[in-house]
Amino acid sequence: MDLLLAEKVLLGLFVAIVTAITVSKLRGKRLRLPPGPLTIPIFGNWLQVGDDLNHRNLSDLAKKFGDVFLLRMGQRNLVVVSSPDLAKDVLHTQGVEFGSRTRNVVFDIFTGKGQDMVFTVYGEHWRKMRRIMTVPFFTNKVVQQYRYGWEDEIGRVVEDVRNNLAAQKEGVVLRKRLQLMMYNNMYRIMFDRRFESEDDPLFVKLKALNGERSRLAQSFEYNYGDFIPILRPLLRGYLKLCKEVKERRLQLFKDYFLEERKKLASTKGSSGDLKCAIDHILDAQKKGEINEDNVLYIVENINVAAIETTLWSIEWGIAELVNHPHIQAKLRAELDSVLGPGVPITEPDTYKLPYLQAVIKETLRFRMAIPLLVPHMNLHDAKLTGYDIPAESKVLVNAWWLANNPDNWVRPEEFRPERFLAEEARVEANGNDFRYLPFGVGRRSCPGIILALPILGLTLGRLVQNFELLPPPGQDKVDTTEKGGQFSLHILKHSTIVAKPRVF
Ligand code: HEM
């Protein structure tokens, strides 16, 4: 009896494999697909290339298969673009065709199947969400309104670190204090709220839930169930956990922030007070432009897209400055000579400091927080440099490789800000050069660049003005091993940094 069953299973598998081969042959004949490794039925290339499709592994595959290649990850098509010209085609020339986003089983949960802005397909909903978010978040007026808040927050960081004896001796994980600062920078804009200390219970809860959301979303653990739908039942436990985290998070945003703000607005009435971002978003809800879920997903998007990316970049910047003391000293000399020793840098000063700007650009080039951009997608069949790109392919632009390819940059493996004052002096972070796209470019590019750059300048500037940043005793460098995720890149081990206060 058991033998009969085994025979049936084997026969079933045989038929499935033959069918898959025949179908893929027929498809292959009709379509001119980009090159890529040979696929095997059901698994595609997954068993060959593995789960960890980070920017470095994808750069190695580009060397083998070319500037555009296709991987079949189970049932999913993954197209990887690795040259400035093709990046231009995807993000600019055919920006509409490739302007959608893919989600996977996990991102479907965290974004309510694209009810947010970051992960929704290109269309009416995205346009509306981006328009509604622009005035409260992404204009120079917002920068001018909130820069004093950011200057205050980094001022408090400096004070806390100066008062922390451990920071001067054995060192501290500076990132922890900077995380509180980044939450305050963004929660001031969003809700006109700040958290007093790292122990604030609400901050602790929020940080834990956001951290869990990122871990679950960026992990490679769930790939198998995403790539091969028949394996999805095995993911039940993982997806259940995602759903729980998502519910608890949105509930927290609602109970502690949205409802509070609504109450405040109703007691104050509609006086001419300065509004914070959420008041604008709630106005859009009142007008019927978006619903309450959309409001919550906007809060969700800002928590992830704004806070973590900027914090990772600050963390990378500090690590590189510690590991390159001569660059740190040169930056300090610029701050001292342009502003005067001990005169705290403010937002307008950041534009008067070319070396500071170069350090920021180099950090974003060498250690890109989103090295593959946020995955793009073509809703319909498309063409790319003569190849057929089947509808709903996940399209990754390997922005890290564009900015680190020795064919396009002088000694890209060196952390050398001077390049942005010499041979690359005209290159900006806003996408004016397709070799350098830390914030993407085109329709789906990062609207937060307008906030991120001054926050980076203020934070790194104030730290270097006030402290000599060093590795902990007994170490001559901090560990900069990278940890990649589905499309993120951060430092594997949060560095312990010694911060020796300067005396003015
Ligand atoms: C150093 C910090 C940051 C980096 C490196 C960064 C990078 C990026 C990148 C690479 C993308 C995807 C571009 C594409 O897919 O073509 C993106 C999208 C996005 N970013 Fe940022 N970002 C940063 C900070 C921020 C901040 C501070 C905010 C908000 C205040 C923000 C909000 C967004 C949003 C909403 C999107 C989605 C845009 C869309 O899909 O239309 N980002 N970011």
XYZ file of C-alpha atoms and ligand atoms in Angstrom:
547
model
C 0.000 0.000 0.000
C 2.804 2.380 1.019
C 4.738 1.418 -2.080
C 1.738 2.276 -4.223
C 1.521 5.702 -2.623
C 5.240 6.304 -3.153
C 4.868 5.311 -6.797
C 1.992 7.732 -7.204
C 3.976 10.586 -5.592
C 6.979 9.873 -7.817
C 4.798 9.727 -10.917
C 3.113 13.002 -9.905
C 6.502 14.676 -9.432
C 7.713 13.351 -12.790
C 4.661 14.749 -14.586
C 5.070 18.108 -12.771
C 8.717 18.350 -13.783
C 8.085 17.428 -17.434
C 5.236 19.949 -17.595
C 7.382 22.660 -15.995
C 10.229 21.997 -18.464
C 7.859 22.033 -21.440
C 6.143 25.229 -20.304
C 9.465 26.983 -19.640
C 10.809 25.866 -23.038
C 7.709 27.192 -24.784
C 7.891 30.468 -22.848
C 11.619 30.757 -23.520
C 10.962 30.447 -27.244
C 8.392 33.172 -27.291
C 10.225 35.598 -25.048
C 13.715 36.991 -25.236
C 14.486 36.942 -21.543
C 17.583 38.556 -19.975
C 20.494 36.161 -19.402
C 20.887 34.344 -16.119
C 21.918 31.021 -14.623
C 20.219 27.855 -15.859
C 16.960 27.222 -14.087
C 15.650 23.993 -12.730
C 11.948 23.198 -12.485
C 10.002 24.459 -9.479
C 13.033 25.975 -7.709
C 14.333 28.059 -10.620
C 17.727 29.436 -9.534
C 16.953 29.514 -5.868
C 19.057 26.494 -4.894
C 22.053 27.845 -6.864
C 22.040 31.451 -5.697
C 20.645 30.949 -2.200
C 18.675 33.302 -0.040
C 21.126 36.079 0.629
C 20.710 38.226 -2.459
C 22.655 41.142 -1.023
C 24.238 43.921 -3.093
C 27.680 42.255 -3.111
C 26.420 38.843 -4.233
C 24.311 40.521 -6.908
C 27.358 42.513 -8.089
C 29.251 39.212 -8.525
C 26.377 37.820 -10.578
C 26.375 40.988 -12.718
C 30.055 40.393 -13.519
C 29.071 36.967 -14.786
C 25.762 37.631 -16.539
C 25.873 41.302 -17.458
C 24.184 44.617 -16.641
C 20.757 43.077 -16.731
C 20.104 39.521 -15.652
C 17.174 37.422 -14.603
C 16.887 35.085 -11.677
C 13.940 32.749 -11.269
C 13.331 32.491 -7.562
C 10.788 29.692 -7.486
C 7.710 31.262 -9.057
C 9.053 34.817 -8.934
C 11.026 36.659 -11.592
C 13.810 38.841 -10.280
C 15.468 41.246 -12.710
C 18.678 42.922 -11.558
C 19.944 46.101 -13.196
C 23.609 47.045 -12.681
C 24.638 49.891 -15.013
C 23.995 53.650 -14.939
C 22.385 53.563 -18.409
C 19.952 50.826 -17.500
C 19.212 52.496 -14.161
C 18.298 55.587 -16.172
C 16.014 53.511 -18.372
C 14.207 51.905 -15.411
C 13.966 54.928 -13.120
C 13.662 57.790 -15.592
C 12.927 56.956 -19.253
C 10.496 54.131 -18.407
C 9.741 55.489 -14.933
C 6.001 54.839 -15.319
C 6.398 51.289 -16.649
C 8.761 50.335 -13.811
C 7.284 52.657 -11.183
C 5.295 50.053 -9.233
C 6.462 48.089 -6.220
C 6.442 44.370 -5.526
C 5.510 43.172 -2.153
C 5.938 39.699 -0.787
C 3.864 37.676 1.677
C 5.337 39.574 4.624
C 5.177 43.087 3.163
C 1.562 42.368 2.199
C 0.848 42.043 5.905
C 2.778 45.075 7.094
C 1.317 47.389 4.440
C -2.248 46.037 4.357
C -1.606 44.937 0.738
C -0.332 48.340 -0.316
C -2.675 50.716 1.527
C 0.440 52.698 2.415
C 2.586 54.869 0.156
C 6.013 53.212 -0.017
C 4.786 49.800 -1.183
C 1.781 50.647 -3.268
C 1.710 50.200 -7.051
C 2.148 53.228 -9.299
C -1.286 54.779 -9.824
C -4.022 56.946 -8.345
C -3.602 55.812 -4.738
C 0.155 56.377 -4.779
C -0.216 59.828 -6.360
C -2.778 60.854 -3.749
C -0.716 59.555 -0.827
C 2.461 61.215 -2.088
C 0.607 64.520 -2.593
C -0.963 64.382 0.874
C 2.386 63.627 2.512
C 4.386 66.284 0.674
C 3.216 69.462 2.442
C 3.517 68.140 6.017
C 6.812 66.279 5.507
C 8.797 67.032 2.397
C 9.237 70.774 1.845
C 11.842 73.326 2.799
C 9.189 74.988 4.962
C 9.147 71.836 7.113
C 12.942 71.959 7.390
C 12.803 75.616 8.465
C 10.047 74.915 10.983
C 11.752 71.906 12.582
C 15.464 72.650 12.278
C 15.446 74.286 15.725
C 14.003 71.072 17.144
C 16.755 69.000 15.472
C 19.428 71.407 16.733
C 17.954 71.104 20.223
C 17.934 67.282 20.028
C 21.582 66.939 18.967
C 22.467 69.555 21.615
C 20.939 67.272 24.246
C 22.871 64.290 22.860
C 26.132 66.232 23.212
C 25.234 67.217 26.775
C 24.322 63.638 27.768
C 27.505 62.210 26.262
C 29.641 64.908 27.916
C 28.101 63.974 31.269
C 28.643 60.267 30.751
C 32.009 59.268 32.208
C 31.856 55.828 30.585
C 31.754 57.512 27.174
C 35.168 59.071 27.867
C 36.765 55.902 29.224
C 35.536 52.501 28.021
C 33.142 53.932 25.453
C 29.381 53.618 24.856
C 27.119 52.453 22.051
C 26.462 55.965 20.783
C 23.782 54.651 18.472
C 21.396 54.043 21.387
C 21.308 57.708 22.314
C 21.159 58.738 18.646
C 18.188 56.458 18.131
C 16.259 58.435 20.757
C 17.331 61.601 18.934
C 16.074 60.312 15.566
C 12.721 59.286 17.050
C 12.419 62.752 18.577
C 13.408 64.456 15.304
C 10.626 62.646 13.477
C 7.996 62.512 16.249
C 8.280 66.270 16.661
C 7.383 66.674 12.980
C 4.711 64.004 13.038
C 2.971 64.533 16.375
C 4.669 67.504 18.025
C 5.867 64.998 20.649
C 9.200 63.944 22.081
C 10.434 61.253 24.446
C 12.358 62.430 27.493
C 14.770 59.532 27.873
C 15.783 56.129 26.574
C 13.786 54.620 29.461
C 10.486 56.287 28.565
C 8.117 53.249 28.591
C 6.276 54.356 25.460
C 9.546 54.845 23.597
C 10.749 51.422 24.749
C 7.553 49.785 23.484
C 7.590 51.638 20.187
C 11.241 50.887 19.549
C 10.736 47.189 20.271
C 7.760 46.892 17.913
C 9.454 48.830 15.116
C 12.582 46.715 15.561
C 10.577 43.507 15.384
C 8.758 44.716 12.266
C 12.076 45.431 10.538
C 13.616 42.154 11.563
C 10.633 40.147 10.336
C 10.370 42.061 7.051
C 14.069 42.162 6.123
C 14.866 38.548 7.073
C 15.564 35.925 4.385
C 13.957 33.243 6.576
C 10.620 33.397 4.824
C 11.879 33.324 1.202
C 10.989 29.691 0.611
C 7.282 30.260 1.284
C 7.293 33.374 -0.840
C 9.078 31.824 -3.815
C 7.264 28.494 -3.834
C 3.569 28.901 -3.074
C 2.995 25.212 -2.230
C 5.398 25.629 0.690
C 3.465 28.579 2.078
C 1.534 26.529 4.666
C 4.895 25.969 6.398
C 5.141 29.715 6.947
C 1.939 29.844 8.965
C 3.722 30.485 12.283
C 5.938 33.226 10.828
C 3.050 35.011 9.151
C 0.970 34.784 12.323
C 3.748 36.524 14.227
C 3.935 39.226 11.520
C 0.184 39.791 11.828
C 0.406 40.101 15.609
C 3.276 42.591 15.435
C 1.471 44.601 12.789
C -1.770 44.747 14.826
C 0.006 45.721 18.037
C 1.987 48.396 16.269
C -0.915 50.028 14.473
C -2.933 49.899 17.710
C -0.108 51.660 19.532
C 0.093 54.393 16.879
C -3.645 54.801 17.166
C -4.093 54.765 20.946
C -1.074 56.776 22.010
C -0.575 59.205 19.166
C -3.523 59.621 16.788
C -6.276 59.677 19.406
C -4.208 62.018 21.593
C -3.769 64.430 18.729
C -7.447 64.279 17.804
C -8.392 65.073 21.416
C -5.990 67.985 21.505
C -7.350 69.371 18.248
C -10.940 69.166 19.532
C -10.132 71.023 22.772
C -8.081 73.705 21.036
C -10.495 74.104 18.165
C -9.175 75.189 14.815
C -7.086 78.095 16.049
C -4.263 79.424 13.934
C -1.690 77.282 15.831
C 1.167 75.746 13.883
C 0.040 72.363 12.734
C 2.116 69.210 12.966
C 2.160 66.678 10.131
C -0.564 64.444 11.465
C -3.025 67.365 11.620
C -2.609 67.788 7.855
C -3.051 64.053 7.322
C -6.178 63.985 9.532
C -7.565 66.931 7.529
C -7.192 64.829 4.386
C -9.069 62.016 6.143
C -11.863 64.417 7.167
C -12.192 65.546 3.569
C -12.652 61.894 2.600
C -9.467 61.730 0.521
C -8.041 58.836 2.545
C -9.372 56.499 5.239
C -8.208 55.803 8.784
C -6.136 52.803 7.725
C -4.264 54.967 5.225
C -3.496 57.416 8.040
C -2.072 54.593 10.155
C 0.013 53.280 7.268
C 1.480 56.749 6.717
C 2.638 56.685 10.339
C 3.961 53.148 9.753
C 5.901 54.259 6.650
C 7.540 57.207 8.392
C 8.574 55.034 11.336
C 10.476 52.735 9.008
C 11.503 54.824 6.007
C 12.606 57.908 7.916
C 14.007 56.850 11.255
C 15.976 53.696 10.535
C 17.534 54.717 7.233
C 18.834 57.986 8.643
C 20.043 56.319 11.837
C 21.902 53.615 9.876
C 23.592 56.307 7.794
C 24.618 58.263 10.914
C 25.983 55.046 12.412
C 28.010 54.268 9.277
C 29.297 57.845 9.163
C 30.538 57.653 12.764
C 32.183 54.255 12.189
C 34.045 55.544 9.115
C 35.167 58.703 10.939
C 36.479 56.607 13.833
C 38.332 54.310 11.436
C 39.761 57.243 9.454
C 41.078 59.643 12.129
C 42.751 61.919 9.558
C 39.376 62.489 7.863
C 37.787 63.188 11.247
C 40.561 65.686 12.068
C 40.187 67.409 8.689
C 36.430 67.733 9.222
C 36.982 69.173 12.714
C 39.462 71.676 11.303
C 36.879 72.799 8.722
C 34.200 73.227 11.401
C 36.606 75.187 13.618
C 37.835 77.442 10.861
C 34.468 78.201 9.222
C 32.318 78.479 12.368
C 34.877 79.109 15.118
C 35.819 76.535 17.776
C 32.869 75.644 19.989
C 30.274 77.558 17.927
C 27.535 74.946 17.463
C 26.739 74.133 13.867
C 23.162 74.957 12.810
C 21.188 73.837 9.771
C 22.065 76.807 7.501
C 25.773 76.259 8.317
C 25.723 72.748 6.849
C 25.710 74.229 3.320
C 28.833 76.325 4.025
C 30.959 73.287 4.852
C 32.121 71.508 1.685
C 34.158 68.865 3.491
C 31.229 67.962 5.745
C 29.072 67.602 2.625
C 31.751 65.407 1.053
C 31.924 63.172 4.151
C 28.145 62.702 4.028
C 28.184 61.908 0.303
C 31.026 59.447 0.733
C 29.220 57.717 3.616
C 26.106 57.361 1.460
C 28.192 56.076 -1.470
C 30.259 53.557 0.406
C 27.626 52.382 2.911
C 24.295 52.814 1.209
C 21.439 52.211 3.639
C 19.135 50.996 0.819
C 21.704 49.560 -1.617
C 19.165 47.933 -3.944
C 16.626 50.787 -3.670
C 13.139 49.719 -2.641
C 12.205 46.977 -5.146
C 10.499 48.284 -8.276
C 8.042 46.343 -10.472
C 6.537 46.499 -13.942
C 2.780 45.938 -13.775
C 2.663 44.911 -17.455
C 5.018 43.128 -19.854
C 7.881 45.487 -20.652
C 11.085 45.759 -22.655
C 14.515 46.612 -21.329
C 17.432 47.004 -23.731
C 15.777 44.572 -26.141
C 14.926 41.944 -23.518
C 11.398 40.969 -22.530
C 10.594 41.619 -18.889
C 7.512 39.606 -17.923
C 4.759 41.490 -16.097
C 5.110 41.712 -12.310
C 8.839 41.063 -12.229
C 10.647 42.339 -9.178
C 13.218 44.823 -10.494
C 16.231 45.603 -8.336
C 18.552 48.464 -9.227
C 21.899 47.673 -7.620
C 22.624 51.276 -6.644
C 25.506 50.184 -4.438
C 27.325 48.617 -7.400
C 26.651 51.685 -9.579
C 28.486 53.727 -6.926
C 31.217 51.168 -6.219
C 32.105 49.791 -9.630
C 35.813 50.409 -10.362
C 34.942 50.906 -14.049
C 33.083 54.074 -13.048
C 34.907 55.382 -9.963
C 38.514 55.976 -8.949
C 39.481 53.454 -6.228
C 35.900 53.007 -5.002
C 37.000 50.612 -2.252
C 38.579 53.549 -0.372
C 36.575 55.766 1.965
C 37.773 59.048 0.490
C 35.474 62.109 0.789
C 37.998 64.136 -1.229
C 36.660 62.513 -4.402
C 33.552 64.714 -4.048
C 35.737 67.830 -3.989
C 37.864 66.710 -6.931
C 36.964 64.358 -9.789
C 33.329 63.973 -8.615
C 32.747 67.569 -7.521
C 29.599 67.923 -9.604
C 27.882 64.803 -8.257
C 24.985 65.403 -5.859
C 22.917 62.983 -3.794
C 19.721 64.009 -5.595
C 20.302 61.767 -8.610
C 21.963 64.219 -11.000
C 24.341 61.392 -11.958
C 23.094 57.851 -12.570
C 26.223 56.365 -11.003
C 25.226 57.759 -7.620
C 21.670 57.100 -6.453
C 21.608 56.710 -2.648
C 18.038 58.089 -2.620
C 16.995 56.716 -6.018
C 15.789 59.118 -8.701
C 12.549 59.769 -10.553
C 8.960 59.167 -9.527
C 9.611 56.721 -6.687
C 12.754 58.432 -5.413
C 13.094 59.266 -1.732
C 11.120 62.393 -0.844
C 12.808 62.386 2.590
C 16.181 63.497 1.174
C 15.251 67.081 2.022
C 15.165 66.157 5.745
C 17.817 63.441 5.788
C 20.724 65.527 4.484
C 20.495 68.386 7.017
C 19.910 65.925 9.890
C 23.018 63.982 8.848
C 25.040 67.208 8.604
C 23.903 68.523 11.978
C 24.468 65.228 13.753
C 27.908 64.360 12.389
C 28.942 68.033 12.544
C 28.023 68.532 16.220
C 29.594 65.237 17.291
C 32.906 65.991 15.591
C 32.886 69.571 16.923
C 32.443 68.388 20.496
C 34.273 65.077 20.725
C 37.221 63.168 19.501
C 35.577 59.919 18.407
C 37.749 56.848 18.986
C 37.530 53.063 19.032
C 37.305 51.450 22.488
C 40.578 50.857 24.406
C 42.635 48.007 22.962
C 41.073 48.281 19.491
C 42.449 50.309 16.621
C 39.272 50.139 14.541
C 35.573 49.454 15.000
C 34.098 46.446 13.241
C 32.294 47.473 10.036
C 30.997 44.079 8.984
C 27.794 44.606 7.019
C 24.399 43.022 7.523
C 22.187 43.024 4.469
C 18.460 42.330 4.412
C 15.828 42.034 1.681
C 16.940 45.504 0.563
C 18.536 47.158 3.591
C 22.134 47.454 4.748
C 23.288 48.187 8.247
C 26.253 47.584 10.471
C 26.267 44.086 11.960
C 27.506 45.064 15.431
C 26.571 48.413 16.896
C 29.955 50.002 17.620
C 31.140 51.011 21.046
C 32.673 54.470 20.654
C 34.862 56.463 23.001
C 33.848 60.141 22.914
C 36.581 62.349 24.407
C 35.094 65.806 25.029
C 36.924 68.770 23.584
C 37.617 71.774 25.781
C 37.048 75.164 24.210
C 19.729 58.709 4.867
C 18.449 58.521 4.900
C 17.616 57.939 3.794
C 17.990 57.151 2.738
C 19.382 56.648 2.389
C 16.788 56.868 1.973
C 16.753 56.125 0.806
C 15.604 55.823 0.105
C 15.571 55.036 -1.099
C 16.770 54.423 -1.789
C 14.270 54.941 -1.490
C 13.723 54.149 -2.689
C 13.919 54.837 -4.010
C 13.450 53.984 -5.165
O 12.903 52.914 -4.938
O 13.648 54.358 -6.323
C 13.466 55.669 -0.533
C 12.109 55.779 -0.593
C 11.363 56.489 0.327
N 11.844 57.219 1.395
Fe 13.788 57.443 1.930
N 15.732 57.480 2.574
C 16.187 58.158 3.692
C 15.451 58.947 4.549
C 14.097 59.157 4.457
C 13.344 60.043 5.306
C 13.939 60.917 6.406
C 12.028 59.922 4.925
C 10.805 60.593 5.462
C 10.764 61.605 6.264
C 11.971 58.980 3.822
C 10.822 58.596 3.163
C 10.778 57.776 2.052
C 9.546 57.393 1.379
C 8.123 57.784 1.788
C 9.916 56.584 0.282
C 8.996 55.924 -0.744
C 8.768 56.797 -1.958
C 7.817 56.177 -2.951
O 7.677 54.966 -3.015
O 7.170 56.945 -3.690
N 13.251 58.546 3.554
N 14.317 56.214 0.425
